[in-house]
């Protein structure tokens, strides 16, 4: 008996052994991250990544996720997503540490001292704001903070996207109401961010994961339907594939032809619940990957149109006119065997890599010295324009504008200098004006669209070249509000009209007070100059004279009582 350990010591010893074994398993989980990083950067040092892991593991030690697994597994999985996308060492360090400031006692100052400013800025950019302090505004203000950080370093968004992707993968362990909220928020804001940054590889998976949460029955039905039709669809489309391969060979063009299966959400958007109408061409896109330069894509296009009949008006040239999210390709629609209509996408292999990984591919190239400029190839003007006025925006206004700017169905309008301005379908010159900035929008009086005079309410077509006409004396109007379609334009016009209404009310109220004082043989201006009016306004609870005068116009302050106070005030 005397050799027995005190109560609890054996349990603690067993727990220590378990934790050591667990930590060893966690460390082994880091190996795929290190291998992926070394594959993307053969000369990279792995010690900085290990150091970040060790700090994160220590900070999160003892924490568990809803699944019961050690919390450190989440940052490891987030980092693996980014490593496989080819992100640099600093980004991987920040990904491993991304939850430490928010969920542990590790402080930002400590992190900065341990890992430097670059990693600290990235971690701070993705750290949520305290919900107990910000309340219902926490979500919007966190997004505002993230967007501000992303304007300085886009890697913040990539970490956030990887974080959300892994959270979506593990949503099954969350209660139903939280699953719905996270999936809906992802659809509204984060998936559009992925598309805007050209991250289609992430976007497709996030699309389908959100689909499975928000519409589980529809997701299951279309998943079953596609699985049942995939093999037969490939057989039916195989003759078209073989004919196209032969046509490419006739052109002496080296290219790979792939039947690319579409993801579930994309098919659902096309066919909805009408699964009985599902055709093989709904399941697949014909993807042509050309071994060559841009001009070889046009040769491949000729081969496509030689082997199959093109559908008039359905050619889209995103090589000559790239989309604003790095995407470049040729799209065409053709009629294949049996009258089947098929969509064909033609890209070089480099275009394909960019189409799948977007910004991540560019960051990888820059880090390896293969490309000098990332931001110059990405349209971030929409982000800069949003940030130009966001400091004065309410949380709700900011989110509404952000959702509008991230719509996936945008058209491209152009300045006369060639700058692309993404706008929603149905947008007008007044929307274009406010997209250029509040000052231009506030003073707009008309536009030249493709060189012709057009009113501010005219509808803009894709590819329109727009020059906004302004006048210093012009001001936003109710007509401009009716013409505006974008959240940003409508918010800024409403804000200006509200301010103008307040100014008008104050002017009317002041005139009422001046007339009443004049009837009593006194001058309002004299009382204002001597500080009498300001003293009375302060006693009534108004910080500004205009606020008091506006209250008079609204009837909130009795005119006779105010005149009595003004005439008896000792100031």
XYZ file of C-alpha atoms in Angstrom:
571
model
C 0.000 0.000 0.000
C 2.856 2.296 0.811
C 4.021 2.075 -2.817
C 0.722 3.392 -4.105
C 0.697 6.836 -5.625
C -1.558 9.495 -4.082
C -5.055 9.624 -5.576
C -5.032 11.266 -8.969
C -1.320 10.905 -9.662
C -1.789 7.804 -11.809
C -4.524 9.513 -13.745
C -2.309 12.549 -14.301
C 0.592 10.338 -15.408
C -1.667 8.527 -17.870
C -2.965 11.863 -19.139
C 0.620 13.104 -19.642
C 1.493 9.977 -21.644
C -1.653 10.442 -23.718
C -0.874 14.101 -24.370
C 2.683 13.250 -25.407
C 1.385 10.643 -27.836
C -1.208 13.100 -29.072
C 1.391 15.806 -29.609
C 3.530 13.373 -31.573
C 0.527 12.538 -33.760
C -0.185 16.244 -34.237
C 3.425 16.861 -35.235
C 3.131 14.031 -37.767
C 0.031 15.797 -39.172
C 2.318 18.693 -40.077
C 4.364 16.501 -42.443
C 1.995 16.939 -45.453
C 2.281 20.710 -45.006
C 6.066 20.546 -45.079
C 6.069 18.252 -48.120
C 3.651 20.514 -50.025
C 5.698 23.595 -49.165
C 8.931 21.957 -50.258
C 7.259 20.853 -53.517
C 6.299 24.453 -54.298
C 9.581 25.939 -53.043
C 12.355 23.322 -53.344
C 14.899 25.612 -51.684
C 12.657 26.755 -48.851
C 13.647 26.460 -45.199
C 11.156 24.437 -43.187
C 12.355 25.561 -39.753
C 10.201 28.763 -39.730
C 7.071 26.695 -40.405
C 7.966 24.247 -37.634
C 8.576 27.151 -35.255
C 5.109 28.576 -35.982
C 3.584 25.132 -35.449
C 5.294 24.739 -32.087
C 4.050 28.148 -30.908
C 0.503 27.408 -32.105
C 0.472 23.913 -30.580
C 1.607 25.271 -27.219
C -0.957 28.096 -27.305
C -3.845 25.762 -28.228
C -2.736 22.861 -26.020
C -5.713 21.408 -24.165
C -8.279 22.987 -26.503
C -10.688 20.754 -28.435
C -12.917 21.330 -31.417
C -16.573 20.271 -31.544
C -15.407 17.047 -33.225
C -13.337 16.184 -30.155
C -10.016 16.380 -31.983
C -7.186 18.624 -30.727
C -7.727 22.214 -31.821
C -4.286 22.387 -33.465
C -5.575 20.099 -36.234
C -7.670 22.995 -37.593
C -4.749 25.410 -38.181
C -2.723 22.530 -39.629
C -5.496 21.748 -42.136
C -5.891 25.438 -43.023
C -2.144 25.666 -43.603
C -2.188 22.518 -45.752
C -4.811 24.093 -48.050
C -2.547 27.113 -48.516
C 0.631 25.043 -48.900
C -0.999 22.999 -51.675
C -1.937 26.290 -53.379
C 1.730 27.282 -53.326
C 1.686 30.067 -50.733
C 4.898 31.420 -49.239
C 6.478 30.721 -45.843
C 5.122 33.820 -44.075
C 1.563 32.957 -45.136
C 1.939 29.401 -43.815
C 3.280 30.701 -40.507
C 0.349 33.088 -40.203
C -2.111 30.298 -41.064
C -0.737 28.097 -38.271
C -1.049 31.006 -35.852
C -4.270 32.530 -37.191
C -6.473 31.652 -34.184
C -3.957 32.181 -31.389
C -4.725 35.863 -30.734
C -8.466 35.257 -30.817
C -8.686 32.015 -28.826
C -5.637 31.820 -26.535
C -3.653 33.977 -24.116
C -0.945 34.544 -26.757
C -0.907 38.280 -27.526
C -0.289 40.102 -30.775
C 2.752 41.812 -29.268
C 4.214 38.437 -28.285
C 3.528 37.068 -31.750
C 5.160 40.104 -33.370
C 8.239 39.679 -31.172
C 8.465 35.972 -32.046
C 7.665 36.103 -35.775
C 8.029 39.690 -36.992
C 5.733 42.343 -38.410
C 4.829 40.537 -41.660
C 3.322 37.505 -39.926
C 1.739 39.648 -37.192
C -0.078 41.831 -39.744
C -1.486 38.758 -41.489
C -2.686 37.181 -38.228
C -4.210 40.428 -37.006
C -6.022 40.847 -40.330
C -7.954 37.581 -39.913
C -8.576 37.876 -36.159
C -12.256 38.400 -35.339
C -13.378 41.337 -33.243
C -14.692 40.679 -29.750
C -18.409 39.905 -30.001
C -19.025 40.950 -26.389
C -17.746 44.431 -27.223
C -19.173 44.906 -30.701
C -22.442 43.000 -30.294
C -24.518 42.660 -33.463
C -21.979 44.813 -35.342
C -19.155 42.298 -34.741
C -19.615 40.407 -38.018
C -19.747 43.510 -40.209
C -16.914 45.246 -38.366
C -14.761 42.092 -38.594
C -15.274 42.074 -42.357
C -14.473 45.776 -42.517
C -11.242 45.131 -40.587
C -10.362 42.205 -42.850
C -10.990 44.210 -46.030
C -8.839 47.052 -44.717
C -6.028 44.592 -43.995
C -6.478 42.940 -47.402
C -6.100 46.289 -49.140
C -2.525 46.294 -47.808
C -1.860 42.549 -48.180
C -4.185 40.247 -50.116
C -2.790 37.185 -48.367
C -5.148 38.060 -45.499
C -8.063 37.059 -47.735
C -6.388 33.815 -48.759
C -5.932 32.780 -45.119
C -9.562 33.668 -44.397
C -10.768 31.641 -47.391
C -8.733 28.598 -46.358
C -9.988 28.975 -42.784
C -13.592 29.085 -43.955
C -13.112 26.154 -46.341
C -11.917 23.903 -43.528
C -14.732 25.119 -41.263
C -17.230 24.235 -44.006
C -15.668 20.791 -44.335
C -16.269 20.198 -40.621
C -19.671 21.890 -40.241
C -21.317 18.579 -39.409
C -20.141 18.913 -35.819
C -21.919 22.275 -35.360
C -25.584 22.742 -34.325
C -28.033 23.240 -37.187
C -28.599 26.986 -36.672
C -24.855 27.668 -36.731
C -24.379 25.530 -39.865
C -27.035 27.570 -41.629
C -25.554 30.894 -40.550
C -21.987 30.010 -41.564
C -23.056 28.560 -44.922
C -25.241 31.560 -45.749
C -22.536 34.043 -44.800
C -20.068 32.093 -46.926
C -22.370 32.236 -49.947
C -22.969 35.968 -49.569
C -19.424 37.184 -48.919
C -16.577 34.674 -48.880
C -17.375 32.651 -51.992
C -17.718 35.871 -54.029
C -14.322 36.921 -52.659
C -12.883 33.592 -53.878
C -14.345 34.216 -57.331
C -13.137 37.826 -57.417
C -9.597 36.596 -56.677
C -9.817 33.875 -59.344
C -9.731 31.059 -56.762
C -12.108 28.746 -58.604
C -10.596 25.611 -57.100
C -11.684 26.809 -53.656
C -14.907 28.365 -54.912
C -16.269 25.110 -56.361
C -15.726 23.146 -53.169
C -17.179 25.918 -51.010
C -20.187 26.186 -53.355
C -21.020 22.509 -52.947
C -20.435 22.450 -49.177
C -22.790 25.410 -48.679
C -25.311 23.826 -51.046
C -25.316 20.645 -48.948
C -26.084 22.645 -45.788
C -28.625 25.139 -47.132
C -30.498 22.783 -49.483
C -29.655 19.237 -48.332
C -32.483 17.514 -50.205
C -31.721 19.227 -53.510
C -28.006 18.534 -53.018
C -28.598 14.832 -52.395
C -30.957 14.545 -55.377
C -28.601 16.162 -57.865
C -25.590 14.286 -56.479
C -27.428 11.001 -57.030
C -28.611 12.035 -60.507
C -25.120 13.068 -61.641
C -23.506 9.938 -60.275
C -26.067 7.784 -62.110
C -25.569 9.611 -65.421
C -21.834 10.268 -65.416
C -20.594 7.040 -67.025
C -23.308 7.048 -69.693
C -22.739 10.726 -70.375
C -19.058 10.171 -71.006
C -19.883 7.431 -73.506
C -22.368 9.635 -75.356
C -19.913 12.538 -75.568
C -16.889 10.424 -76.444
C -17.406 10.744 -80.260
C -17.276 14.538 -79.970
C -14.085 14.283 -77.904
C -12.425 11.986 -80.460
C -13.466 14.197 -83.366
C -12.038 17.265 -81.649
C -8.761 15.492 -80.882
C -8.441 14.573 -84.539
C -9.182 18.164 -85.629
C -6.486 19.484 -83.245
C -4.039 16.929 -84.616
C -4.830 18.087 -88.159
C -3.830 21.588 -87.066
C -0.569 20.157 -85.681
C -1.541 21.478 -82.304
C -0.508 19.731 -79.089
C -3.460 19.875 -76.713
C -5.321 17.803 -74.147
C -9.092 17.387 -74.435
C -10.876 16.704 -71.141
C -14.509 16.125 -70.251
C -14.567 18.326 -67.155
C -17.411 17.392 -64.792
C -19.199 20.446 -63.422
C -19.721 20.841 -59.694
C -23.139 20.200 -58.183
C -24.068 23.812 -57.417
C -23.370 24.932 -60.988
C -25.592 22.182 -62.409
C -28.304 22.992 -59.880
C -28.299 26.651 -60.937
C -28.875 25.545 -64.540
C -31.507 22.826 -64.131
C -32.990 23.408 -60.658
C -35.387 20.625 -59.695
C -35.954 19.526 -63.311
C -33.601 16.557 -63.074
C -35.597 14.677 -65.698
C -34.282 17.154 -68.284
C -30.636 16.580 -67.308
C -28.499 15.957 -70.398
C -24.845 14.840 -70.676
C -23.886 18.339 -71.815
C -25.312 19.687 -68.530
C -22.858 17.494 -66.610
C -19.693 18.319 -68.512
C -17.736 21.095 -70.116
C -15.303 20.238 -72.899
C -11.957 21.599 -71.717
C -9.126 22.060 -74.218
C -5.687 22.619 -72.648
C -3.261 23.886 -75.253
C 0.492 23.324 -75.041
C 1.542 26.678 -76.413
C 0.975 30.410 -76.444
C -2.135 32.603 -76.536
C -2.306 32.521 -80.351
C -2.506 28.712 -80.257
C -5.843 29.013 -78.434
C -7.312 30.724 -81.497
C -5.993 27.910 -83.710
C -7.678 25.469 -81.320
C -10.883 27.489 -81.587
C -10.789 27.019 -85.345
C -10.416 23.265 -84.828
C -13.418 23.247 -82.453
C -15.610 25.104 -84.943
C -14.416 22.851 -87.789
C -15.294 19.645 -85.947
C -18.602 20.875 -84.488
C -21.106 23.566 -85.498
C -20.722 26.797 -83.499
C -23.794 28.438 -81.966
C -23.859 32.042 -83.287
C -23.238 34.789 -80.775
C -21.927 32.485 -78.036
C -18.175 33.099 -78.418
C -16.586 34.896 -75.453
C -12.977 36.014 -75.759
C -11.524 36.374 -72.261
C -7.989 36.329 -73.680
C -8.195 39.609 -75.571
C -10.451 41.011 -72.839
C -9.579 39.230 -69.560
C -12.068 39.226 -66.719
C -11.259 41.333 -63.680
C -10.330 38.266 -61.581
C -7.306 37.097 -63.653
C -9.449 34.694 -65.696
C -8.352 34.175 -69.310
C -9.825 31.674 -71.786
C -11.940 31.300 -74.901
C -15.529 30.119 -74.394
C -17.695 28.871 -77.212
C -20.895 26.854 -77.546
C -21.220 24.167 -80.212
C -23.688 21.584 -81.465
C -22.241 18.087 -81.232
C -23.569 14.658 -82.208
C -27.318 14.232 -82.066
C -27.893 17.958 -81.751
C -26.412 18.106 -78.255
C -25.368 21.628 -77.274
C -22.007 21.744 -75.514
C -19.891 24.451 -73.941
C -16.190 24.374 -74.807
C -13.423 26.165 -72.877
C -10.003 26.685 -74.441
C -6.936 27.675 -72.358
C -3.201 27.306 -72.329
C -1.882 25.291 -69.399
C -0.671 28.485 -67.744
C -4.135 30.012 -68.138
C -5.616 26.864 -66.612
C -3.353 27.137 -63.583
C -4.356 30.759 -63.135
C -8.036 29.928 -63.664
C -7.925 27.325 -60.898
C -5.740 29.128 -58.352
C -5.894 32.799 -59.340
C -4.182 35.067 -56.858
C -2.424 32.154 -55.140
C -0.711 31.218 -58.410
C 0.467 34.796 -58.883
C 1.797 35.040 -55.339
C 3.682 31.792 -55.878
C 5.215 33.119 -59.101
C 6.221 36.387 -57.452
C 7.773 34.599 -54.478
C 9.847 32.508 -56.890
C 10.854 35.581 -58.900
C 8.948 34.524 -62.014
C 6.613 37.526 -62.100
C 7.254 41.056 -60.967
C 3.805 42.420 -60.309
C 0.794 40.725 -58.747
C -1.436 43.618 -57.768
C -1.039 45.219 -61.177
C -2.658 42.162 -62.767
C -5.601 42.132 -60.365
C -8.488 44.585 -60.402
C -8.533 45.948 -56.872
C -9.988 49.339 -57.741
C -13.413 48.222 -56.495
C -11.790 47.517 -53.126
C -10.008 50.870 -53.025
C -13.188 52.691 -54.008
C -15.128 50.910 -51.277
C -12.510 51.823 -48.689
C -12.495 55.448 -49.853
C -15.828 56.086 -48.116
C -16.263 53.121 -45.756
C -15.021 54.940 -42.630
C -18.256 56.944 -42.584
C -20.483 53.981 -43.447
C -22.562 52.134 -40.874
C -21.946 48.415 -40.438
C -25.124 47.579 -42.373
C -24.258 49.998 -45.185
C -20.758 48.575 -45.472
C -21.992 44.986 -45.765
C -24.692 45.945 -48.280
C -22.153 47.692 -50.482
C -19.675 44.848 -50.144
C -22.299 42.297 -51.204
C -23.182 44.439 -54.214
C -19.541 44.807 -55.273
C -19.015 41.046 -55.001
C -21.921 39.984 -57.209
C -20.824 37.234 -59.603
C -22.772 38.412 -62.677
C -21.010 41.724 -63.229
C -20.534 43.395 -66.597
C -17.394 45.322 -67.543
C -17.601 49.014 -68.413
C -14.502 51.045 -69.259
C -13.146 54.507 -68.672
C -11.757 56.317 -71.695
C -8.320 55.436 -70.310
C -9.108 51.708 -70.477
C -9.710 51.058 -66.760
C -12.249 48.277 -66.166
C -15.189 49.210 -63.912
C -17.195 46.097 -62.859
C -20.919 46.855 -62.551
C -24.085 44.760 -62.131
C -26.356 44.159 -65.134
C -28.732 47.089 -65.556
C -26.215 49.592 -64.161
C -26.359 53.207 -65.333
C -23.865 56.064 -65.783
C -24.666 57.328 -62.266
C -23.513 53.938 -60.906
C -20.380 54.244 -63.031
C -19.774 57.761 -61.674
C -19.979 56.676 -58.046
C -17.785 53.664 -58.800
C -15.105 56.193 -59.778
C -15.551 58.035 -56.467
C -18.050 60.042 -54.383
C -16.875 63.409 -55.726
C -17.448 62.396 -59.349
C -20.836 60.911 -58.523
C -21.958 63.920 -56.497
C -21.201 66.328 -59.373
C -22.302 64.179 -62.348
C -24.673 65.785 -64.851
C -24.513 63.358 -67.794
C -22.263 60.962 -69.694
C -20.700 60.124 -73.016
C -21.330 56.433 -73.671
C -19.316 55.077 -76.597
C -18.815 58.685 -77.662
C -22.515 59.619 -77.625
C -24.301 61.838 -75.112
C -26.419 59.793 -72.687
C -28.499 60.624 -69.582
C -27.476 59.356 -66.156
C -30.362 56.856 -66.147
C -29.349 55.139 -69.434
C -28.656 51.421 -69.166
C -25.022 50.430 -69.796
C -24.124 47.398 -71.907
C -21.174 45.114 -71.336
C -18.056 46.694 -72.853
C -19.407 50.262 -72.856
C -16.813 53.056 -72.763
C -18.071 55.787 -70.442
C -16.943 59.355 -69.750
C -18.773 61.156 -66.936
C -19.634 64.832 -67.431
C -19.534 66.892 -64.221
C -20.282 70.411 -63.004
C -19.094 72.012 -59.772
C -22.597 73.292 -59.042
C -24.278 69.893 -59.522
C -25.569 67.989 -56.475
C -27.149 64.539 -55.969
C -30.878 64.483 -56.562
C -33.923 62.273 -56.141
C -33.759 61.606 -59.906
C -30.215 60.349 -59.487
C -31.344 58.048 -56.672
C -34.030 56.581 -58.945
C -31.421 56.022 -61.680
C -28.884 54.321 -59.384
C -28.835 50.528 -59.067
C -25.645 49.749 -57.098
C -25.721 49.757 -53.278
C -22.744 52.119 -53.155
C -24.345 54.740 -55.390
C -27.704 54.542 -53.623
C -26.126 54.761 -50.167
C -24.015 57.780 -51.057
C -26.895 59.606 -52.766
C -29.257 58.902 -49.839
C -26.617 60.127 -47.410
C -26.161 63.380 -49.348
C -29.917 63.924 -49.704
C -30.409 63.364 -45.969
C -27.679 65.901 -45.188
C -29.242 68.357 -47.651
C -32.633 67.843 -46.038
C -31.122 68.593 -42.633
C -29.491 71.747 -44.036
C -32.798 72.852 -45.545
C -34.631 72.204 -42.267
C -32.032 74.178 -40.328
C -32.271 77.071 -42.780
C -36.069 77.102 -42.563
C -36.011 76.932 -38.764
C -33.463 79.740 -38.523
C -35.643 81.919 -40.756
C -38.620 81.218 -38.481
C -36.620 82.268 -35.411
C -35.234 85.376 -37.155
C -38.711 86.504 -38.237
C -40.112 86.020 -34.737
C -37.237 87.975 -33.189
C -37.578 90.752 -35.786
C -41.231 91.132 -34.775
C -39.953 91.711 -31.241
C -37.436 94.278 -32.490
C -34.325 92.043 -32.148
C -31.700 90.700 -34.582
C -30.919 86.954 -34.587
C -27.472 87.583 -36.067
C -26.643 89.874 -33.144
C -27.660 87.186 -30.638
C -25.564 84.591 -32.516
C -22.514 86.865 -32.529
C -22.811 87.504 -28.781
C -23.107 83.777 -28.062
C -26.662 84.010 -26.757
C -28.046 81.550 -29.291
C -25.244 79.057 -28.608
C -25.815 79.264 -24.856
C -29.548 78.573 -25.242
C -28.883 75.710 -27.680
C -26.515 74.093 -25.149
C -29.098 74.335 -22.354
C -31.653 72.678 -24.619
C -29.264 69.806 -25.375
C -28.148 70.756 -28.887
C -24.445 70.771 -29.755
C -24.934 72.815 -32.932
C -27.149 75.791 -33.685
C -28.335 74.144 -36.890
C -29.618 71.182 -34.857
C -31.707 73.542 -32.719
C -33.046 75.393 -35.739
C -33.928 72.102 -37.456
C -35.816 71.104 -34.293
C -37.788 74.357 -34.514
C -38.753 73.530 -38.123
C -39.785 70.024 -37.065
C -41.864 71.341 -34.153
C -39.677 69.651 -31.542
C -38.798 73.050 -30.060
C -41.616 75.569 -29.413
C -40.846 78.765 -31.303
C -42.452 81.141 -28.794
C -40.634 79.531 -25.853
C -37.313 79.700 -27.712
C -37.776 83.389 -28.555
C -38.561 84.079 -24.888
C -35.343 82.342 -23.807
C -33.275 84.153 -26.429
C -34.609 87.566 -25.354
C -34.046 86.984 -21.628
C -30.715 85.086 -21.754
C -28.075 87.052 -19.806
C -25.152 85.945 -22.037
